[in-house]
């Protein structure tokens, strides 16, 4: 059983290795396949430049009107949008900077983020940010990284708007097929149960809700719809990590109280793949000890009595 859920979908095209250039070297445009997106509106990285042997700077755009990553209450960019932009910057760095073929699968075991909401105010149009990417703890095989750590710093107007850390591994298609066995075949999942109400889950559209009512208070069943254009960019053989993070956010909103909360910080550990073939149960519990204006929620996912992921989300409490 793998140690991580795939946060980054596999691609199909190999990218040539880009030799090291000094600080201030050439700026490269970003093709959508470098960030594993098939829709332009879901690709947020615009250009990149190498700043050092293991440092990269990625220029990205945060849309103000994205249908899925919509602004959160308080007229701020969605922290999950920042997380996705950081994730794309990591993909870009390893593909274009280190020559990892796009056919390889990225598996992320740890993903942490922290946003400064005061610097994420939504203006009248898209927001330009710079994502500084630092790679470390690299392990190599055959001249290609197979494991590493990524640290992110997101700058807006020269000020830190968010930071993050991820631990990732890379596997070739052959290794991935051996690891997944009979589960490597892409599947389709169309829910037949109604979703929970969107607004208490922190969503404005029912099609973006990924939870359905569960058997106990504080427990929901993961609701997977492979027709969702942002969550499923291409056929997949398991539940994407982005969907699991969204499930954690929605479950946290549901237990946070009237008005919910904004997940300004998060720490997630992925333990295994979530499959399409059996129910995945999402449990959320408010943790004690937070300040009166803050809520901290622990969310876990289990499938077939085994842990899939665990996350702790924290942020300002909203009033209903």
Short mmCIF file of C-alpha atoms in Angstrom, two decimals:
data_model
loop_
_atom_site.label_atom_id
_atom_site.label_comp_id
_atom_site.label_asym_id
_atom_site.label_seq_id
_atom_site.Cartn_x
_atom_site.Cartn_y
_atom_site.Cartn_z
CA UNK A 1 0.00 0.00 0.00
CA UNK A 2 1.51 3.40 -0.91
CA UNK A 3 2.36 5.92 1.78
CA UNK A 4 0.78 8.88 0.04
CA UNK A 5 -2.18 9.96 -2.01
CA UNK A 6 -1.45 11.50 -5.36
CA UNK A 7 -1.86 15.24 -5.25
CA UNK A 8 -0.48 15.75 -8.71
CA UNK A 9 -2.06 14.01 -11.65
CA UNK A 10 0.19 12.06 -14.05
CA UNK A 11 1.01 13.63 -17.40
CA UNK A 12 1.96 12.19 -20.74
CA UNK A 13 4.69 14.35 -22.31
CA UNK A 14 8.40 14.39 -21.48
CA UNK A 15 10.07 17.77 -20.90
CA UNK A 16 13.73 18.43 -21.73
CA UNK A 17 16.07 19.20 -18.83
CA UNK A 18 16.84 22.92 -18.44
CA UNK A 19 20.45 23.64 -17.53
CA UNK A 20 21.24 25.84 -14.53
CA UNK A 21 21.32 29.55 -15.22
CA UNK A 22 22.49 32.20 -12.72
CA UNK A 23 20.22 34.52 -10.79
CA UNK A 24 18.51 36.82 -13.24
CA UNK A 25 18.72 34.22 -16.03
CA UNK A 26 16.12 33.65 -18.75
CA UNK A 27 12.44 33.72 -17.88
CA UNK A 28 10.53 30.75 -19.25
CA UNK A 29 6.82 30.71 -20.08
CA UNK A 30 4.68 27.92 -18.64
CA UNK A 31 2.77 25.44 -20.75
CA UNK A 32 -0.32 23.92 -19.13
CA UNK A 33 1.08 20.40 -19.27
CA UNK A 34 3.96 21.49 -17.01
CA UNK A 35 1.46 21.99 -14.19
CA UNK A 36 -0.75 19.05 -15.24
CA UNK A 37 -3.78 21.13 -16.05
CA UNK A 38 -5.99 20.68 -19.11
CA UNK A 39 -7.99 23.90 -18.73
CA UNK A 40 -6.38 27.32 -18.97
CA UNK A 41 -8.59 28.72 -16.19
CA UNK A 42 -7.16 26.16 -13.76
CA UNK A 43 -3.48 26.81 -14.58
CA UNK A 44 -2.18 29.62 -12.35
CA UNK A 45 1.58 29.63 -13.03
CA UNK A 46 2.61 31.97 -15.86
CA UNK A 47 6.44 31.99 -15.99
CA UNK A 48 9.47 30.78 -14.08
CA UNK A 49 13.15 31.50 -13.63
CA UNK A 50 15.91 29.57 -11.87
CA UNK A 51 17.44 31.52 -8.96
CA UNK A 52 19.99 28.93 -7.87
CA UNK A 53 20.78 25.21 -8.09
CA UNK A 54 17.66 24.34 -6.09
CA UNK A 55 15.74 27.63 -6.08
CA UNK A 56 13.09 28.82 -8.49
CA UNK A 57 10.80 31.81 -8.78
CA UNK A 58 7.38 31.26 -10.34
CA UNK A 59 5.14 34.14 -11.39
CA UNK A 60 1.49 33.19 -10.90
CA UNK A 61 -1.94 34.78 -11.15
CA UNK A 62 -4.72 34.32 -8.59
CA UNK A 63 -8.09 34.75 -10.34
CA UNK A 64 -10.73 36.81 -8.57
CA UNK A 65 -13.65 35.01 -10.23
CA UNK A 66 -12.68 31.35 -10.38
CA UNK A 67 -15.89 29.27 -10.12
CA UNK A 68 -14.37 26.68 -7.76
CA UNK A 69 -11.66 28.66 -5.91
CA UNK A 70 -14.04 31.52 -5.24
CA UNK A 71 -13.22 34.26 -2.71
CA UNK A 72 -13.96 33.39 0.92
CA UNK A 73 -15.92 35.58 3.35
CA UNK A 74 -14.13 38.81 4.12
CA UNK A 75 -13.38 39.27 0.43
CA UNK A 76 -10.13 37.31 0.54
CA UNK A 77 -8.62 34.87 -1.92
CA UNK A 78 -9.36 31.28 -0.96
CA UNK A 79 -6.37 29.77 0.94
CA UNK A 80 -6.99 26.57 -1.02
CA UNK A 81 -6.29 28.59 -4.18
CA UNK A 82 -2.91 29.56 -2.71
CA UNK A 83 -2.26 25.91 -1.86
CA UNK A 84 -3.07 24.83 -5.41
CA UNK A 85 -0.84 27.58 -6.85
CA UNK A 86 2.03 26.38 -4.65
CA UNK A 87 1.41 22.78 -5.72
CA UNK A 88 1.58 23.79 -9.37
CA UNK A 89 4.82 25.68 -8.74
CA UNK A 90 6.34 22.49 -7.31
CA UNK A 91 5.31 20.48 -10.35
CA UNK A 92 6.82 23.12 -12.59
CA UNK A 93 10.12 23.17 -10.68
CA UNK A 94 10.63 19.42 -10.82
CA UNK A 95 9.57 19.02 -14.44
CA UNK A 96 11.29 22.03 -15.98
CA UNK A 97 14.07 22.51 -13.43
CA UNK A 98 15.18 18.92 -12.82
CA UNK A 99 13.93 17.13 -15.91
CA UNK A 100 11.43 14.83 -14.21
CA UNK A 101 9.36 13.46 -17.13
CA UNK A 102 5.71 14.49 -17.15
CA UNK A 103 4.80 10.82 -17.43
CA UNK A 104 6.00 10.32 -13.86
CA UNK A 105 3.53 10.34 -10.98
CA UNK A 106 3.94 12.79 -8.11
CA UNK A 107 2.97 11.46 -4.71
CA UNK A 108 2.79 13.94 -1.84
CA UNK A 109 2.86 12.61 1.70
CA UNK A 110 2.92 15.93 3.62
CA UNK A 111 1.40 19.29 2.76
CA UNK A 112 1.45 22.28 5.11
CA UNK A 113 0.39 25.87 4.43
CA UNK A 114 -0.11 29.13 6.29
CA UNK A 115 -1.74 32.24 4.78
CA UNK A 116 -1.75 35.85 5.92
CA UNK A 117 -5.35 36.74 5.10
CA UNK A 118 -4.67 40.46 5.48
CA UNK A 119 -2.51 40.24 2.33
CA UNK A 120 -5.02 38.23 0.30
CA UNK A 121 -7.68 40.87 -0.24
CA UNK A 122 -9.48 40.41 -3.55
CA UNK A 123 -9.21 43.43 -5.83
CA UNK A 124 -11.18 44.16 -8.96
CA UNK A 125 -9.16 41.73 -11.06
CA UNK A 126 -6.62 38.90 -10.88
CA UNK A 127 -3.78 39.22 -8.37
CA UNK A 128 -0.17 38.69 -9.41
CA UNK A 129 2.04 36.80 -6.96
CA UNK A 130 5.58 35.43 -6.94
CA UNK A 131 6.08 31.92 -5.57
CA UNK A 132 9.61 31.24 -4.35
CA UNK A 133 10.31 27.49 -4.51
CA UNK A 134 13.20 25.84 -2.66
CA UNK A 135 13.86 22.12 -3.11
CA UNK A 136 15.91 20.11 -0.60
CA UNK A 137 16.54 16.59 0.75
CA UNK A 138 16.63 15.32 -2.83
CA UNK A 139 17.22 11.64 -3.53
CA UNK A 140 18.27 10.69 -7.04
CA UNK A 141 18.06 7.62 -9.22
CA UNK A 142 19.37 7.48 -12.77
CA UNK A 143 19.98 11.23 -12.86
CA UNK A 144 16.39 12.08 -11.89
CA UNK A 145 15.01 13.04 -8.46
CA UNK A 146 12.78 10.37 -6.92
CA UNK A 147 12.10 12.12 -3.62
CA UNK A 148 12.37 15.60 -2.14
CA UNK A 149 11.08 18.36 0.07
CA UNK A 150 9.63 21.62 -1.25
CA UNK A 151 9.34 24.90 0.65
CA UNK A 152 7.24 27.76 -0.71
CA UNK A 153 7.05 31.47 0.02
CA UNK A 154 4.30 33.41 -1.76
CA UNK A 155 4.95 37.12 -2.20
CA UNK A 156 2.36 39.72 -3.14
CA UNK A 157 3.70 43.16 -3.74
CA UNK A 158 6.96 42.07 -2.16
CA UNK A 159 5.24 41.04 1.11
CA UNK A 160 4.83 37.47 2.34
CA UNK A 161 1.24 36.33 1.74
CA UNK A 162 1.66 32.60 2.38
CA UNK A 163 4.21 29.90 3.13
CA UNK A 164 4.12 26.15 2.75
CA UNK A 165 6.00 22.85 2.82
CA UNK A 166 5.52 19.60 0.95
CA UNK A 167 7.23 16.21 0.97
CA UNK A 168 6.93 14.40 -2.33
CA UNK A 169 8.04 11.31 -4.25
CA UNK A 170 8.11 10.59 -7.98
CA UNK A 171 7.49 7.26 -9.67
CA UNK A 172 7.68 6.16 -13.28
CA UNK A 173 4.54 4.80 -14.97
CA UNK A 174 5.97 1.28 -14.73
CA UNK A 175 6.60 1.52 -10.99
CA UNK A 176 3.22 3.13 -10.46
CA UNK A 177 1.43 0.27 -12.25
CA UNK A 178 3.27 -2.29 -10.14
CA UNK A 179 2.46 -0.37 -6.99
CA UNK A 180 -1.23 0.02 -7.83
CA UNK A 181 -1.73 -3.41 -9.33
CA UNK A 182 -5.30 -3.94 -10.49
CA UNK A 183 -6.31 -0.51 -9.14
CA UNK A 184 -4.36 1.40 -11.80
CA UNK A 185 -7.30 1.52 -14.24
CA UNK A 186 -9.02 4.93 -14.48
CA UNK A 187 -12.56 4.89 -13.17
CA UNK A 188 -15.77 6.87 -13.19
CA UNK A 189 -17.77 7.85 -10.14
CA UNK A 190 -21.14 9.64 -10.27
CA UNK A 191 -22.81 10.17 -6.87
CA UNK A 192 -26.36 9.00 -6.31
CA UNK A 193 -26.76 10.49 -2.81
CA UNK A 194 -27.56 14.19 -2.31
CA UNK A 195 -24.88 16.50 -1.00
CA UNK A 196 -24.99 18.35 2.27
CA UNK A 197 -26.24 21.93 2.06
CA UNK A 198 -23.59 24.08 0.32
CA UNK A 199 -23.57 27.21 2.53
CA UNK A 200 -22.81 25.52 5.89
CA UNK A 201 -20.04 23.60 4.11
CA UNK A 202 -18.47 26.85 2.95
CA UNK A 203 -19.52 26.54 -0.68
CA UNK A 204 -21.77 28.60 -2.91
CA UNK A 205 -22.65 25.91 -5.48
CA UNK A 206 -24.05 22.44 -4.86
CA UNK A 207 -21.86 20.96 -7.61
CA UNK A 208 -18.76 21.86 -5.56
CA UNK A 209 -19.89 20.01 -2.41
CA UNK A 210 -17.94 16.80 -1.82
CA UNK A 211 -19.74 15.47 1.27
CA UNK A 212 -23.00 13.67 1.83
CA UNK A 213 -24.68 13.00 5.17
CA UNK A 214 -23.15 10.20 7.23
CA UNK A 215 -24.52 7.83 9.88
CA UNK A 216 -23.23 9.81 12.88
CA UNK A 217 -22.90 13.43 13.93
CA UNK A 218 -19.59 14.83 12.75
CA UNK A 219 -19.15 12.07 10.16
CA UNK A 220 -19.82 12.35 6.41
CA UNK A 221 -19.32 10.17 3.39
CA UNK A 222 -17.00 11.47 0.70
CA UNK A 223 -19.02 12.43 -2.37
CA UNK A 224 -16.98 11.93 -5.55
CA UNK A 225 -18.10 13.17 -8.95
CA UNK A 226 -15.55 12.53 -11.69
CA UNK A 227 -17.41 14.97 -13.95
CA UNK A 228 -16.19 17.96 -11.91
CA UNK A 229 -14.03 20.01 -14.33
CA UNK A 230 -11.56 21.37 -11.78
CA UNK A 231 -11.19 18.40 -9.44
CA UNK A 232 -10.81 15.93 -12.31
CA UNK A 233 -8.68 17.31 -15.13
CA UNK A 234 -8.29 13.89 -16.76
CA UNK A 235 -9.27 10.26 -16.06
CA UNK A 236 -7.96 9.09 -12.71
CA UNK A 237 -7.71 5.77 -10.89
CA UNK A 238 -8.23 7.18 -7.37
CA UNK A 239 -9.58 10.20 -5.52
CA UNK A 240 -7.24 13.19 -6.05
CA UNK A 241 -5.62 14.76 -3.03
CA UNK A 242 -7.13 18.14 -3.93
CA UNK A 243 -10.57 16.64 -3.43
CA UNK A 244 -9.55 15.21 -0.05
CA UNK A 245 -8.30 18.64 1.06
CA UNK A 246 -11.58 20.16 -0.05
CA UNK A 247 -13.48 17.50 1.91
CA UNK A 248 -11.44 18.43 4.99
CA UNK A 249 -12.27 22.10 4.52
CA UNK A 250 -15.98 21.43 4.09
CA UNK A 251 -16.15 19.11 7.10
CA UNK A 252 -14.31 21.70 9.19
CA UNK A 253 -16.78 24.38 8.16
CA UNK A 254 -19.69 22.14 9.12
CA UNK A 255 -18.44 21.66 12.70
CA UNK A 256 -17.04 25.17 13.20
CA UNK A 257 -20.44 26.63 14.01
CA UNK A 258 -22.72 29.21 12.38
CA UNK A 259 -20.86 31.07 9.68
CA UNK A 260 -18.06 28.53 9.53
CA UNK A 261 -14.46 29.69 9.30
CA UNK A 262 -11.65 30.38 6.85
CA UNK A 263 -8.85 27.76 6.85
CA UNK A 264 -5.87 30.11 7.01
CA UNK A 265 -3.48 27.34 8.10
CA UNK A 266 -3.36 23.63 7.48
CA UNK A 267 -1.18 20.60 8.11
CA UNK A 268 -2.00 17.40 6.22
CA UNK A 269 -0.55 13.89 6.13
CA UNK A 270 -1.61 11.45 3.41
CA UNK A 271 -1.35 7.75 4.25
CA UNK A 272 -2.81 5.86 1.30
CA UNK A 273 -4.90 6.24 -1.83
CA UNK A 274 -8.64 6.79 -1.55
CA UNK A 275 -10.35 4.42 -3.98
CA UNK A 276 -13.57 4.84 -5.93
CA UNK A 277 -14.81 1.39 -4.97
CA UNK A 278 -15.81 1.78 -1.30
CA UNK A 279 -17.09 4.55 1.00
CA UNK A 280 -14.56 6.97 2.45
CA UNK A 281 -15.69 8.40 5.80
CA UNK A 282 -14.73 11.93 6.80
CA UNK A 283 -14.76 12.80 10.51
CA UNK A 284 -14.25 16.31 11.93
CA UNK A 285 -13.73 17.38 15.55
CA UNK A 286 -13.17 20.90 16.92
CA UNK A 287 -10.02 20.92 19.02
CA UNK A 288 -10.04 22.76 22.36
CA UNK A 289 -7.71 25.56 23.37
CA UNK A 290 -8.04 27.95 20.45
CA UNK A 291 -8.51 31.68 20.98
CA UNK A 292 -12.16 32.87 21.04
CA UNK A 293 -11.94 34.28 17.53
CA UNK A 294 -10.15 31.22 16.11
CA UNK A 295 -11.26 27.66 15.46
CA UNK A 296 -9.03 24.62 14.99
CA UNK A 297 -10.45 21.43 13.53
CA UNK A 298 -8.97 17.97 13.13
CA UNK A 299 -10.29 16.05 10.12
CA UNK A 300 -9.56 12.43 9.28
CA UNK A 301 -10.51 10.19 6.40
CA UNK A 302 -10.90 6.41 6.64
CA UNK A 303 -11.71 3.80 4.03
CA UNK A 304 -12.10 0.08 4.62
CA UNK A 305 -11.10 0.70 8.26
CA UNK A 306 -7.73 2.13 7.25
CA UNK A 307 -6.63 5.78 7.56
CA UNK A 308 -6.45 7.70 4.28
CA UNK A 309 -5.41 11.14 5.52
CA UNK A 310 -5.39 13.40 8.56
CA UNK A 311 -5.35 17.17 8.62
CA UNK A 312 -5.59 20.03 11.09
CA UNK A 313 -7.09 23.28 9.82
CA UNK A 314 -7.11 26.54 11.74
CA UNK A 315 -8.40 30.02 11.04
CA UNK A 316 -10.64 32.88 12.09
CA UNK A 317 -14.14 32.01 13.27
CA UNK A 318 -16.92 33.62 11.27
CA UNK A 319 -20.27 34.70 12.63
CA UNK A 320 -23.50 33.57 11.01
#
